[in-house]
Short mmCIF file of C-alpha atoms in Angstrom, two decimals:
data_model
loop_
_atom_site.label_atom_id
_atom_site.label_comp_id
_atom_site.label_asym_id
_atom_site.label_seq_id
_atom_site.Cartn_x
_atom_site.Cartn_y
_atom_site.Cartn_z
CA UNK A 30 41.67 41.13 55.92
CA UNK A 31 38.87 41.60 58.47
CA UNK A 32 35.18 41.29 57.68
CA UNK A 33 34.80 45.08 58.00
CA UNK A 34 37.68 45.72 55.61
CA UNK A 35 36.22 43.26 53.11
CA UNK A 36 32.88 45.02 53.32
CA UNK A 37 34.51 48.39 52.69
CA UNK A 38 36.40 46.96 49.71
CA UNK A 39 33.19 45.56 48.24
CA UNK A 40 31.57 48.98 48.67
CA UNK A 41 34.37 50.59 46.67
CA UNK A 42 34.32 47.89 44.01
CA UNK A 43 30.58 48.26 43.51
CA UNK A 44 31.04 51.94 42.66
CA UNK A 45 34.05 51.53 40.37
CA UNK A 46 31.95 50.90 37.25
CA UNK A 47 29.87 53.99 37.99
CA UNK A 48 33.06 56.08 38.17
CA UNK A 49 34.25 54.70 34.86
CA UNK A 50 30.85 55.31 33.29
CA UNK A 51 30.95 58.95 34.33
CA UNK A 52 34.39 59.39 32.81
CA UNK A 53 33.45 57.57 29.60
CA UNK A 54 30.26 59.65 29.29
CA UNK A 55 32.36 62.81 29.35
CA UNK A 56 34.76 61.37 26.78
CA UNK A 57 31.91 60.31 24.48
CA UNK A 58 30.22 63.70 24.73
CA UNK A 59 33.53 65.40 23.97
CA UNK A 60 34.10 63.16 20.95
CA UNK A 61 30.59 63.90 19.65
CA UNK A 62 31.16 67.64 19.99
CA UNK A 63 34.51 67.29 18.22
CA UNK A 64 32.76 65.53 15.34
CA UNK A 65 30.10 68.25 15.18
CA UNK A 66 32.85 70.89 15.11
CA UNK A 67 34.55 69.19 12.17
CA UNK A 68 31.24 68.86 10.32
CA UNK A 69 30.61 72.57 10.94
CA UNK A 70 33.98 73.38 9.39
CA UNK A 71 33.25 71.22 6.35
CA UNK A 72 29.81 72.79 6.00
CA UNK A 73 31.29 76.28 6.11
CA UNK A 74 33.83 75.43 3.41
CA UNK A 75 31.10 73.92 1.23
CA UNK A 76 28.86 76.99 1.62
CA UNK A 77 31.78 79.32 0.77
CA UNK A 78 32.30 77.31 -2.40
CA UNK A 79 28.62 77.76 -3.29
CA UNK A 80 28.90 81.52 -2.68
CA UNK A 81 31.89 81.72 -5.03
CA UNK A 82 30.01 79.75 -7.70
CA UNK A 83 26.99 81.99 -7.25
CA UNK A 84 29.09 85.15 -7.59
CA UNK A 85 30.73 83.75 -10.72
CA UNK A 86 27.33 82.92 -12.24
CA UNK A 87 26.01 86.41 -11.47
CA UNK A 88 29.10 88.03 -13.01
CA UNK A 89 28.81 85.90 -16.12
CA UNK A 90 25.13 86.79 -16.45
CA UNK A 91 25.95 90.49 -16.08
CA UNK A 92 28.68 90.24 -18.74
CA UNK A 93 26.38 88.41 -21.13
CA UNK A 94 23.61 90.94 -20.54
CA UNK A 95 25.99 93.85 -21.12
CA UNK A 96 27.28 92.24 -24.32
CA UNK A 97 23.73 91.80 -25.60
CA UNK A 98 22.91 95.41 -24.70
CA UNK A 99 26.04 96.69 -26.48
CA UNK A 100 25.15 94.74 -29.61
CA UNK A 101 21.66 96.22 -29.50
CA UNK A 102 23.05 99.74 -29.04
CA UNK A 103 25.37 99.29 -31.99
CA UNK A 104 22.58 97.99 -34.22
CA UNK A 105 20.29 100.86 -33.25
CA UNK A 106 23.12 103.35 -33.76
CA UNK A 107 23.95 101.97 -37.17
CA UNK A 108 20.28 101.99 -38.12
CA UNK A 109 19.88 105.58 -36.92
CA UNK A 110 22.98 106.72 -38.79
CA UNK A 111 21.73 104.93 -41.91
CA UNK A 112 18.43 106.77 -41.71
CA UNK A 113 20.22 110.10 -41.34
CA UNK A 114 22.39 109.37 -44.34
CA UNK A 115 19.38 108.26 -46.37
CA UNK A 116 17.40 111.35 -45.42
CA UNK A 117 20.29 113.68 -46.24
CA UNK A 118 20.91 111.89 -49.54
CA UNK A 119 17.26 112.10 -50.59
CA UNK A 120 17.19 115.82 -49.83
CA UNK A 121 19.99 116.48 -52.29
CA UNK A 122 22.35 117.80 -49.62
CA UNK A 123 25.90 116.58 -49.96
CA UNK A 124 27.04 114.30 -47.13
CA UNK A 125 30.25 116.29 -46.96
CA UNK A 126 28.41 119.50 -46.19
CA UNK A 127 28.74 120.95 -42.71
CA UNK A 128 25.20 120.27 -41.52
CA UNK A 129 25.11 116.74 -42.88
CA UNK A 130 28.50 115.90 -41.42
CA UNK A 131 27.47 117.27 -38.03
CA UNK A 132 24.34 115.14 -37.97
CA UNK A 133 26.31 112.02 -38.83
CA UNK A 134 29.00 112.81 -36.27
CA UNK A 135 26.37 113.52 -33.59
CA UNK A 136 24.70 110.20 -34.29
CA UNK A 137 28.03 108.43 -33.89
CA UNK A 138 28.82 110.28 -30.66
CA UNK A 139 25.38 109.47 -29.23
CA UNK A 140 25.94 105.84 -30.04
CA UNK A 141 29.38 105.86 -28.43
CA UNK A 142 27.92 107.55 -25.32
CA UNK A 143 25.30 104.84 -24.99
CA UNK A 144 27.99 102.16 -25.30
CA UNK A 145 30.06 103.90 -22.61
CA UNK A 146 27.04 104.12 -20.29
CA UNK A 147 26.42 100.43 -20.78
CA UNK A 148 30.05 99.66 -19.89
CA UNK A 149 29.88 101.86 -16.79
CA UNK A 150 26.68 100.12 -15.69
CA UNK A 151 28.42 96.77 -16.19
CA UNK A 152 31.40 97.87 -14.11
CA UNK A 153 29.11 98.97 -11.27
CA UNK A 154 27.17 95.69 -11.43
CA UNK A 155 30.36 93.60 -11.34
CA UNK A 156 31.73 95.63 -8.43
CA UNK A 157 28.48 95.17 -6.48
CA UNK A 158 28.49 91.43 -7.14
CA UNK A 159 32.10 91.16 -6.01
CA UNK A 160 31.47 93.18 -2.85
CA UNK A 161 28.35 91.22 -1.94
CA UNK A 162 30.10 87.90 -2.56
CA UNK A 163 33.16 88.90 -0.51
CA UNK A 164 30.94 90.15 2.32
CA UNK A 165 28.94 86.91 2.38
CA UNK A 166 32.13 84.83 2.33
CA UNK A 167 33.70 86.79 5.21
CA UNK A 168 30.52 86.46 7.28
CA UNK A 169 30.38 82.72 6.62
CA UNK A 170 34.04 82.35 7.60
CA UNK A 171 33.49 84.28 10.83
CA UNK A 172 30.32 82.39 11.77
CA UNK A 173 31.90 79.02 10.95
CA UNK A 174 35.12 79.63 12.89
CA UNK A 175 33.19 81.06 15.85
CA UNK A 176 30.91 78.01 16.02
CA UNK A 177 33.86 75.64 15.49
CA UNK A 178 35.85 77.17 18.36
CA UNK A 179 32.79 77.13 20.62
CA UNK A 180 32.17 73.43 19.94
CA UNK A 181 35.83 72.60 20.59
CA UNK A 182 35.67 74.43 23.94
CA UNK A 183 32.48 72.57 24.82
CA UNK A 184 34.15 69.27 23.92
CA UNK A 185 37.09 70.05 26.18
CA UNK A 186 34.76 71.05 29.02
CA UNK A 187 32.75 67.84 28.56
CA UNK A 188 35.87 65.72 28.94
CA UNK A 189 37.05 67.70 31.94
CA UNK A 190 33.55 67.51 33.40
CA UNK A 191 33.55 63.73 33.09
CA UNK A 192 36.91 63.52 34.87
CA UNK A 193 35.74 65.93 37.58
CA UNK A 194 32.53 63.97 38.11
CA UNK A 195 34.52 60.75 38.36
CA UNK A 196 36.90 62.29 40.91
CA UNK A 197 34.02 63.68 42.98
CA UNK A 198 32.25 60.31 42.95
CA UNK A 199 35.48 58.57 43.83
CA UNK A 200 35.99 60.82 46.84
CA UNK A 201 32.40 60.26 47.91
CA UNK A 202 32.82 56.53 47.42
CA UNK A 203 35.94 56.46 49.59
CA UNK A 204 34.11 58.31 52.34
CA UNK A 205 31.21 55.88 52.03
CA UNK A 206 33.58 52.93 52.12
CA UNK A 207 35.18 54.32 55.27
CA UNK A 208 31.76 54.75 56.84
CA UNK A 209 30.84 51.19 55.85
CA UNK A 210 34.06 49.92 57.38
CA UNK A 211 33.39 51.74 60.63
CA UNK A 212 29.73 50.68 60.80
CA UNK A 213 30.80 47.05 60.41
CA UNK A 214 32.96 47.45 63.47
CA UNK A 215 36.24 47.99 61.71
CA UNK A 216 39.21 49.49 63.52
CA UNK A 217 41.45 51.69 61.40
CA UNK A 218 44.38 50.75 63.62
CA UNK A 219 44.39 47.29 62.01
CA UNK A 220 45.97 48.86 58.93
CA UNK A 221 48.93 49.93 61.02
CA UNK A 222 49.31 46.55 62.75
CA UNK A 223 52.27 45.39 60.72
CA UNK A 224 54.15 48.60 61.31
CA UNK A 225 53.52 48.44 65.11
CA UNK A 226 54.55 44.82 65.20
CA UNK A 227 57.74 45.62 63.36
CA UNK A 228 58.51 48.38 65.82
CA UNK A 229 57.96 45.96 68.72
CA UNK A 230 60.24 43.38 67.11
CA UNK A 231 62.95 46.02 66.70
CA UNK A 232 62.60 46.98 70.35
CA UNK A 233 62.94 43.33 71.35
CA UNK A 234 66.13 43.00 69.37
CA UNK A 235 67.49 46.04 71.11
#
């Protein structure tokens, strides 16, 4: 190997570590983005779990509140009916009379209507809680998957970018090595010397 060829080889060797560093940097960045993507997925799943727990707690609170309200309605209804009966009884009117019976029946119907209204309000509250929870969960799923896919694409691009940077540097290094070889007085024909000599030997045999 000539002095010029040795110089060119040293030029290439000195840049090899830089090429590897560029490739490894891309790989490390890609791995970091992959890790962030997985953490994003875990975070999304955790938040969805919290939304489900929150919806359950709100539904339970609504049910307990409705049960308390129904108990209150029933107590008030019973108290009201009791007062009507007491008033009718003290007036000397028979409870079986038409007017007395109507008052008692009306009190019972009013009470039943209030209970029904309470149940309807509960149904609306539970439906709203369910809809809000489902909407929040779907949004979280969409946002999480969108971010996850974006991070995975970025990771892939980072790895490809590291490889591309390494290839570009390698090409530049080869050109620089060739220039170094030429500047040191190298002759590219020396690399074909063995082939030419072989051809000459063949001609001599002929």
